[in-house]
mmCIF file of C-alpha atoms and ligand atoms in Angstrom:
data_model
loop_
_atom_site.group_PDB
_atom_site.id
_atom_site.type_symbol
_atom_site.label_atom_id
_atom_site.label_comp_id
_atom_site.label_asym_id
_atom_site.label_seq_id
_atom_site.Cartn_x
_atom_site.Cartn_y
_atom_site.Cartn_z
ATOM 1 C CA MET A 120 0.000 0.000 0.000
ATOM 2 C CA ALA A 121 1.033 3.625 -0.377
ATOM 3 C CA GLU A 122 3.512 5.081 2.060
ATOM 4 C CA PRO A 123 2.349 7.935 4.258
ATOM 5 C CA VAL A 124 3.803 11.300 3.368
ATOM 6 C CA THR A 125 6.245 11.927 6.187
ATOM 7 C CA ASP A 126 8.275 14.809 4.840
ATOM 8 C CA GLY A 127 6.277 17.482 6.609
ATOM 9 C CA GLU A 128 4.272 18.355 3.505
ATOM 10 C CA ASN A 129 1.288 16.279 4.538
ATOM 11 C CA PRO A 130 -0.286 17.732 7.664
ATOM 12 C CA PHE A 131 -2.507 14.654 7.796
ATOM 13 C CA ALA A 132 0.315 12.098 7.777
ATOM 14 C CA GLY A 133 -0.802 8.824 9.285
ATOM 15 C CA ARG A 134 -4.399 9.431 8.193
ATOM 16 C CA LEU A 135 -3.978 10.486 4.565
ATOM 17 C CA PHE A 136 -2.150 8.320 2.035
ATOM 18 C CA VAL A 137 -1.613 9.771 -1.402
ATOM 19 C CA VAL A 138 -0.693 8.019 -4.629
ATOM 20 C CA PRO A 139 -0.141 9.566 -8.055
ATOM 21 C CA SER A 140 -3.057 8.176 -10.037
ATOM 22 C CA ALA A 141 -6.516 6.630 -9.895
ATOM 23 C CA GLU A 142 -5.076 3.280 -10.946
ATOM 24 C CA GLU A 143 -2.576 3.322 -8.096
ATOM 25 C CA LEU A 144 -5.361 4.331 -5.769
ATOM 26 C CA ALA A 145 -7.303 1.211 -6.777
ATOM 27 C CA ARG A 146 -4.250 -0.966 -6.157
ATOM 28 C CA ALA A 147 -3.536 0.670 -2.801
ATOM 29 C CA ALA A 148 -7.180 0.312 -1.783
ATOM 30 C CA ALA A 149 -7.392 -3.359 -2.737
ATOM 31 C CA GLY A 150 -4.180 -3.943 -0.786
ATOM 32 C CA ARG A 151 -5.596 -2.124 2.210
ATOM 33 C CA ILE A 152 -8.841 -4.160 2.187
ATOM 34 C CA TRP A 153 -6.836 -7.346 1.825
ATOM 35 C CA GLY A 154 -4.561 -6.266 4.694
ATOM 36 C CA ILE A 155 -7.473 -5.572 7.026
ATOM 37 C CA VAL A 156 -9.083 -8.932 6.236
ATOM 38 C CA ARG A 157 -5.814 -10.810 6.598
ATOM 39 C CA GLU A 158 -5.061 -9.224 9.985
ATOM 40 C CA ARG A 159 -8.554 -9.887 11.219
ATOM 41 C CA ALA A 160 -8.355 -13.528 10.084
ATOM 42 C CA ALA A 161 -5.031 -13.924 11.896
ATOM 43 C CA LEU A 162 -6.435 -12.353 15.061
ATOM 44 C CA LEU A 163 -9.464 -14.631 15.015
ATOM 45 C CA ALA A 164 -7.238 -17.648 14.454
ATOM 46 C CA ARG A 165 -5.066 -16.686 17.439
ATOM 47 C CA GLY A 166 -8.243 -16.240 19.495
ATOM 48 C CA GLY A 167 -9.353 -19.772 18.615
ATOM 49 C CA LYS A 168 -12.161 -18.581 16.307
ATOM 50 C CA PRO A 169 -10.803 -19.405 12.858
ATOM 51 C CA ALA A 170 -14.247 -19.897 11.347
ATOM 52 C CA LEU A 171 -15.873 -16.668 12.497
ATOM 53 C CA GLY A 172 -17.108 -14.402 9.699
ATOM 54 C CA ILE A 173 -15.345 -11.199 8.670
ATOM 55 C CA HIS A 174 -17.685 -8.365 7.748
ATOM 56 C CA VAL A 175 -16.962 -5.765 5.107
ATOM 57 C CA ALA A 176 -19.368 -3.015 3.991
ATOM 58 C CA LEU A 177 -18.821 -1.634 0.511
ATOM 59 C CA SER A 178 -19.916 1.609 -1.143
ATOM 60 C CA GLY A 179 -20.987 2.037 -4.716
ATOM 61 C CA GLY A 180 -20.426 5.034 -6.956
ATOM 62 C CA GLU A 181 -17.652 5.201 -9.523
ATOM 63 C CA THR A 182 -14.477 5.496 -7.450
ATOM 64 C CA PRO A 183 -14.296 1.942 -6.065
ATOM 65 C CA ARG A 184 -15.096 0.186 -9.349
ATOM 66 C CA ARG A 185 -11.461 -0.477 -10.205
ATOM 67 C CA THR A 186 -10.608 -1.339 -6.590
ATOM 68 C CA TYR A 187 -13.140 -4.149 -6.610
ATOM 69 C CA GLU A 188 -11.857 -5.396 -9.949
ATOM 70 C CA VAL A 189 -8.316 -5.501 -8.588
ATOM 71 C CA LEU A 190 -9.472 -7.290 -5.444
ATOM 72 C CA SER A 191 -11.250 -9.973 -7.440
ATOM 73 C CA ALA A 192 -8.202 -10.652 -9.628
ATOM 74 C CA GLU A 193 -4.843 -12.244 -8.854
ATOM 75 C CA PRO A 194 -2.952 -12.101 -6.590
ATOM 76 C CA TYR A 195 -5.827 -11.412 -4.201
ATOM 77 C CA ARG A 196 -8.299 -13.807 -5.771
ATOM 78 C CA ALA A 197 -6.288 -16.854 -4.767
ATOM 79 C CA ARG A 198 -5.410 -15.551 -1.296
ATOM 80 C CA PHE A 199 -8.554 -13.883 -0.067
ATOM 81 C CA PRO A 200 -10.602 -16.020 2.361
ATOM 82 C CA TRP A 201 -13.782 -15.627 0.283
ATOM 83 C CA GLU A 202 -15.655 -18.343 2.173
ATOM 84 C CA ARG A 203 -15.651 -16.393 5.399
ATOM 85 C CA VAL A 204 -15.864 -12.781 4.270
ATOM 86 C CA HIS A 205 -19.365 -11.328 4.303
ATOM 87 C CA PHE A 206 -20.075 -8.397 2.012
ATOM 88 C CA HIS A 207 -22.666 -5.784 2.970
ATOM 89 C CA GLN A 208 -23.843 -2.646 1.214
ATOM 90 C CA VAL A 209 -23.057 0.756 2.677
ATOM 91 C CA ASP A 210 -25.899 2.217 0.657
ATOM 92 C CA GLU A 211 -28.106 1.578 -2.321
ATOM 93 C CA ARG A 212 -30.017 3.665 -4.817
ATOM 94 C CA TRP A 213 -33.677 2.620 -4.977
ATOM 95 C CA LEU A 214 -33.464 1.148 -8.461
ATOM 96 C CA PRO A 215 -33.852 -2.353 -9.871
ATOM 97 C CA PRO A 216 -30.670 -4.417 -9.473
ATOM 98 C CA GLU A 217 -30.126 -4.457 -13.238
ATOM 99 C CA ASP A 218 -30.156 -0.638 -13.483
ATOM 100 C CA PRO A 219 -26.749 0.760 -14.549
ATOM 101 C CA LEU A 220 -26.795 3.010 -11.457
ATOM 102 C CA SER A 221 -27.508 0.179 -8.996
ATOM 103 C CA ASN A 222 -24.724 -0.230 -6.465
ATOM 104 C CA LEU A 223 -25.480 -3.939 -6.173
ATOM 105 C CA ARG A 224 -25.013 -4.263 -9.905
ATOM 106 C CA LEU A 225 -21.627 -2.582 -9.602
ATOM 107 C CA LEU A 226 -20.611 -4.911 -6.773
ATOM 108 C CA ARG A 227 -21.774 -7.981 -8.664
ATOM 109 C CA GLU A 228 -20.078 -6.991 -11.909
ATOM 110 C CA THR A 229 -16.756 -6.004 -10.409
ATOM 111 C CA LEU A 230 -16.383 -8.340 -7.441
ATOM 112 C CA LEU A 231 -19.122 -10.707 -6.365
ATOM 113 C CA SER A 232 -19.489 -12.514 -9.668
ATOM 114 C CA ARG A 233 -15.751 -12.559 -10.402
ATOM 115 C CA ALA A 234 -14.562 -13.995 -7.111
ATOM 116 C CA PRO A 235 -15.771 -17.212 -5.452
ATOM 117 C CA VAL A 236 -18.096 -15.397 -3.024
ATOM 118 C CA PRO A 237 -20.798 -17.688 -1.614
ATOM 119 C CA GLU A 238 -24.228 -16.159 -2.248
ATOM 120 C CA ALA A 239 -25.002 -16.549 1.465
ATOM 121 C CA ASN A 240 -22.177 -14.075 2.158
ATOM 122 C CA VAL A 241 -23.811 -11.292 0.122
ATOM 123 C CA HIS A 242 -26.039 -9.033 2.225
ATOM 124 C CA PHE A 243 -27.852 -6.487 0.135
ATOM 125 C CA VAL A 244 -30.651 -3.944 0.197
ATOM 126 C CA ASP A 245 -33.682 -5.523 -1.473
ATOM 127 C CA THR A 246 -35.000 -2.875 -3.850
ATOM 128 C CA GLY A 247 -37.804 -5.194 -4.916
ATOM 129 C CA LEU A 248 -39.664 -4.279 -1.708
ATOM 130 C CA PRO A 249 -42.523 -1.766 -1.916
ATOM 131 C CA ASP A 250 -40.592 1.337 -0.818
ATOM 132 C CA PRO A 251 -37.228 2.519 0.573
ATOM 133 C CA GLU A 252 -38.608 2.730 4.132
ATOM 134 C CA GLU A 253 -39.470 -0.961 3.990
ATOM 135 C CA GLY A 254 -36.134 -1.628 2.297
ATOM 136 C CA ALA A 255 -34.272 0.092 5.144
ATOM 137 C CA ARG A 256 -36.306 -1.719 7.776
ATOM 138 C CA ARG A 257 -35.637 -5.114 6.237
ATOM 139 C CA TYR A 258 -31.974 -4.365 5.636
ATOM 140 C CA GLU A 259 -31.576 -3.384 9.285
ATOM 141 C CA GLU A 260 -33.426 -6.534 10.321
ATOM 142 C CA SER A 261 -31.054 -8.673 8.270
ATOM 143 C CA LEU A 262 -28.056 -6.898 9.827
ATOM 144 C CA ARG A 263 -29.472 -7.512 13.301
ATOM 145 C CA ALA A 264 -29.554 -11.223 12.510
ATOM 146 C CA VAL A 265 -25.854 -11.086 11.625
ATOM 147 C CA PHE A 266 -24.868 -8.846 14.562
ATOM 148 C CA PRO A 267 -27.164 -9.855 17.416
ATOM 149 C CA ASP A 268 -26.973 -7.517 20.416
ATOM 150 C CA PRO A 269 -23.707 -5.755 19.581
ATOM 151 C CA PRO A 270 -21.918 -3.989 22.439
ATOM 152 C CA GLY A 271 -22.643 -0.250 22.184
ATOM 153 C CA GLY A 272 -25.848 -0.884 20.243
ATOM 154 C CA PHE A 273 -24.323 -0.742 16.745
ATOM 155 C CA PRO A 274 -22.717 -3.420 14.566
ATOM 156 C CA ARG A 275 -18.937 -3.403 14.334
ATOM 157 C CA PHE A 276 -17.961 -3.980 10.720
ATOM 158 C CA ASP A 277 -14.365 -5.096 10.314
ATOM 159 C CA ALA A 278 -14.034 -2.717 7.368
ATOM 160 C CA VAL A 279 -16.217 -0.047 5.790
ATOM 161 C CA VAL A 280 -15.225 1.335 2.403
ATOM 162 C CA LEU A 281 -16.581 4.835 1.767
ATOM 163 C CA GLY A 282 -16.421 7.494 -0.905
ATOM 164 C CA ILE A 283 -16.801 11.258 -0.640
ATOM 165 C CA GLY A 284 -19.101 13.240 -2.917
ATOM 166 C CA LYS A 285 -18.213 16.708 -4.211
ATOM 167 C CA ASP A 286 -20.659 18.091 -1.639
ATOM 168 C CA GLY A 287 -19.021 16.158 1.206
ATOM 169 C CA HIS A 288 -21.641 13.427 1.391
ATOM 170 C CA THR A 289 -20.652 9.921 2.235
ATOM 171 C CA ALA A 290 -22.670 6.711 1.958
ATOM 172 C CA SER A 291 -26.102 8.255 1.178
ATOM 173 C CA LEU A 292 -25.818 10.805 3.970
ATOM 174 C CA PHE A 293 -26.204 14.176 2.317
ATOM 175 C CA PRO A 294 -25.476 17.603 3.833
ATOM 176 C CA GLY A 295 -28.487 19.148 5.515
ATOM 177 C CA ARG A 296 -30.679 16.036 5.465
ATOM 178 C CA PRO A 297 -32.292 14.891 8.710
ATOM 179 C CA GLU A 298 -31.209 11.252 8.298
ATOM 180 C CA THR A 299 -27.672 12.382 8.910
ATOM 181 C CA ALA A 300 -28.676 12.691 12.570
ATOM 182 C CA ALA A 301 -30.655 9.415 12.717
ATOM 183 C CA GLY A 302 -30.730 8.309 16.371
ATOM 184 C CA GLY A 303 -30.577 4.572 17.001
ATOM 185 C CA ALA A 304 -31.392 3.309 13.501
ATOM 186 C CA TRP A 305 -28.844 1.228 11.632
ATOM 187 C CA ALA A 306 -30.310 1.791 8.152
ATOM 188 C CA VAL A 307 -32.630 4.535 6.914
ATOM 189 C CA ALA A 308 -34.404 5.668 3.759
ATOM 190 C CA THR A 309 -33.205 8.902 2.244
ATOM 191 C CA ALA A 310 -32.840 10.646 -1.105
ATOM 192 C CA GLY A 311 -30.132 12.545 -2.890
ATOM 193 C CA GLY A 312 -27.437 12.529 -5.526
ATOM 194 C CA LYS A 313 -27.422 13.700 -9.107
ATOM 195 C CA PRO A 314 -29.903 12.874 -10.446
ATOM 196 C CA PRO A 315 -31.631 12.607 -7.051
ATOM 197 C CA VAL A 316 -32.980 9.144 -6.339
ATOM 198 C CA PRO A 317 -34.469 7.571 -3.230
ATOM 199 C CA ARG A 318 -31.864 5.564 -1.359
ATOM 200 C CA VAL A 319 -31.224 3.351 1.630
ATOM 201 C CA THR A 320 -28.123 3.943 3.702
ATOM 202 C CA LEU A 321 -26.305 2.831 6.805
ATOM 203 C CA THR A 322 -26.364 5.589 9.412
ATOM 204 C CA LEU A 323 -23.484 7.603 10.860
ATOM 205 C CA PRO A 324 -23.361 5.708 14.178
ATOM 206 C CA VAL A 325 -23.020 2.454 12.237
ATOM 207 C CA LEU A 326 -20.210 3.838 10.067
ATOM 208 C CA SER A 327 -18.532 5.217 13.172
ATOM 209 C CA ALA A 328 -18.775 1.888 14.991
ATOM 210 C CA ALA A 329 -16.552 0.184 12.402
ATOM 211 C CA ALA A 330 -13.123 -1.158 13.276
ATOM 212 C CA GLN A 331 -11.606 0.275 10.081
ATOM 213 C CA VAL A 332 -13.022 2.946 7.792
ATOM 214 C CA VAL A 333 -11.309 3.457 4.458
ATOM 215 C CA PHE A 334 -12.246 6.501 2.370
ATOM 216 C CA LEU A 335 -11.344 6.382 -1.330
ATOM 217 C CA VAL A 336 -11.074 9.770 -2.998
ATOM 218 C CA SER A 337 -10.150 10.311 -6.614
ATOM 219 C CA GLY A 338 -10.031 13.283 -8.952
ATOM 220 C CA GLY A 339 -9.570 17.042 -8.742
ATOM 221 C CA GLU A 340 -13.298 17.645 -8.450
ATOM 222 C CA LYS A 341 -13.121 16.089 -4.955
ATOM 223 C CA ALA A 342 -10.229 18.257 -3.764
ATOM 224 C CA ARG A 343 -12.325 20.850 -1.930
ATOM 225 C CA ALA A 344 -14.477 18.219 -0.271
ATOM 226 C CA LEU A 345 -11.438 16.250 0.885
ATOM 227 C CA ARG A 346 -9.876 19.396 2.336
ATOM 228 C CA GLY A 347 -13.121 20.170 4.184
ATOM 229 C CA VAL A 348 -13.453 16.656 5.530
ATOM 230 C CA LEU A 349 -9.850 16.439 6.699
ATOM 231 C CA SER A 350 -10.215 19.749 8.490
ATOM 232 C CA GLY A 351 -13.325 18.407 10.226
ATOM 233 C CA ASP A 352 -15.983 20.706 8.722
ATOM 234 C CA PRO A 353 -19.095 19.510 10.607
ATOM 235 C CA ALA A 354 -21.411 20.506 7.732
ATOM 236 C CA LEU A 355 -19.937 17.685 5.660
ATOM 237 C CA PRO A 356 -21.343 14.269 6.591
ATOM 238 C CA ALA A 357 -18.062 12.546 5.717
ATOM 239 C CA SER A 358 -16.329 14.550 8.497
ATOM 240 C CA ARG A 359 -18.683 13.047 10.983
ATOM 241 C CA VAL A 360 -17.531 9.470 10.529
ATOM 242 C CA THR A 361 -15.432 9.353 13.652
ATOM 243 C CA PRO A 362 -14.880 5.869 15.023
ATOM 244 C CA ALA A 363 -14.262 6.014 18.755
ATOM 245 C CA ARG A 364 -12.695 2.564 18.807
ATOM 246 C CA GLY A 365 -11.661 2.275 15.191
ATOM 247 C CA LYS A 366 -9.409 3.840 12.617
ATOM 248 C CA VAL A 367 -10.131 6.080 9.640
ATOM 249 C CA THR A 368 -7.822 6.158 6.647
ATOM 250 C CA PHE A 369 -8.095 8.381 3.591
ATOM 251 C CA LEU A 370 -6.609 7.027 0.366
ATOM 252 C CA ALA A 371 -6.452 9.708 -2.291
ATOM 253 C CA ASP A 372 -4.875 10.276 -5.643
ATOM 254 C CA GLU A 373 -2.800 13.401 -6.228
ATOM 255 C CA PRO A 374 -5.551 15.406 -7.942
ATOM 256 C CA ALA A 375 -7.929 14.781 -5.018
ATOM 257 C CA ALA A 376 -5.237 15.664 -2.480
ATOM 258 C CA SER A 377 -4.016 18.716 -4.406
ATOM 259 C CA LEU A 378 -5.402 21.219 -1.889
ATOM 260 C CA VAL A 379 -3.986 19.520 1.178
ATOM 261 C CA ILE A 380 -0.471 18.551 0.185
ATOM 262 C CA ARG A 381 2.139 20.296 -1.901
ATOM 263 C CA LYS A 382 2.161 19.055 -5.487
ATOM 264 C CA GLY A 383 4.866 16.684 -6.647
ATOM 265 C CA ARG A 384 5.825 15.379 -3.211
ATOM 266 C CA ALA A 385 2.806 13.261 -2.605
ATOM 267 C CA GLY A 386 3.450 9.883 -0.996
ATOM 268 C CA ARG A 387 5.375 8.247 -3.821
ATOM 269 C CA ARG A 388 5.962 4.589 -3.288
HETATM 270 C C1 6PG B 161 -23.301 6.111 -3.944
HETATM 271 C C2 6PG B 161 -22.180 5.906 -2.970
HETATM 272 C C3 6PG B 161 -21.681 7.270 -2.504
HETATM 273 C C4 6PG B 161 -20.334 7.476 -3.146
HETATM 274 C C5 6PG B 161 -20.007 8.922 -3.312
HETATM 275 C C6 6PG B 161 -18.816 9.114 -4.217
HETATM 276 O O1 6PG B 161 -24.197 5.300 -4.032
HETATM 277 O O2 6PG B 161 -23.238 7.109 -4.673
HETATM 278 O O3 6PG B 161 -22.111 4.842 -2.204
HETATM 279 O O4 6PG B 161 -21.628 7.547 -1.187
HETATM 280 O O5 6PG B 161 -19.349 6.827 -2.411
HETATM 281 O O6 6PG B 161 -21.109 9.544 -3.901
HETATM 282 O O7 6PG B 161 -19.192 8.650 -5.475
HETATM 283 P P1 6PG B 161 -18.231 8.547 -6.700
HETATM 284 O O8 6PG B 161 -17.206 7.551 -6.346
HETATM 285 O O9 6PG B 161 -19.103 8.083 -7.823
HETATM 286 O O10 6PG B 161 -17.687 9.910 -6.903
#
C-alpha cells in the first residue's frame, strides 16, 4: 500500500495516504482491504475462532469500481478467504438491481461474480420491496440477525469502504438532510445525488462503529471536499464518521489531495 507522506508536507500524515493516479489508488485500496481482512483472520485464528465471519461493507459510486476489480483478480483472488468474508452494502439507490446506477449491480459486476463469493455471504438492500422505508427496515433486520446484540448498540464492521461526494456526502448521507442525525437506527431511507434518487443507507453511528473505515477519494473535483473533511468541517457528513474505537484512513490520488499537500511530493511509493 502507499507510504504515508512523512516529509512534513502532509499535515494529515498517518491518516492520509496519497498516490499519483486513480489506478494506483485502486491498487492501494485493494491492498488495504486485503490487509485488514488478513489481519482480522489472523487475530481470530489466534483467538481460537478461525471460522468466524469477517464483515466488510462496501460503497458504490464510480471510485471503487477499479478497486473491486483488482481485489477480485490475482494475486488477491487466490489468497482472499472468500468463504468467510461477508459483504454488505453501505448504501443503495432505490433502483432495480439491473439498473446501470444500482450499487449492487456494480458490486456484482466487479467483485461478487468474479470472485468465489458464496451467495449466502452477500447481504444487500432488497430494492424489490414496496418502498425505501421498507427496504431500510428489512436491511436493518437482516443486519441484526448477523450482529445480534452488539456492544454499544451498533454493529462493528471489520471494514467499511466509503467514498466522498463533491458536496461532502458519504454513503447516502447528504449535507443538511435529517437522516444524517438518525438516532438509534442502523439503516434509513433517504434521497439525494445527481440525479436525485431515493436511497437506503447505513447511518453515521453504524459507520462510526466500524473497526476500520477506508475513504477512497479520486479526482480534482473532490479536492475541496477532501480538504473540508480532513479539516473536520461539521457541515460535511463525511467529516462526521469518527470511530471512537476504530481507525479512519483516507486514500487519495494526487488530484484529489491537491489542496492539502504540496504538489509533486505526494506519498510516492
Ligand atoms: C453512492 C455511494 C456514494 C459514493 C459517493 C462518491 O451510491 O453514490 O455509495 O456515497 O461513495 O457519492 O461517489 P463517486 O465515487 O461516484 O464519486
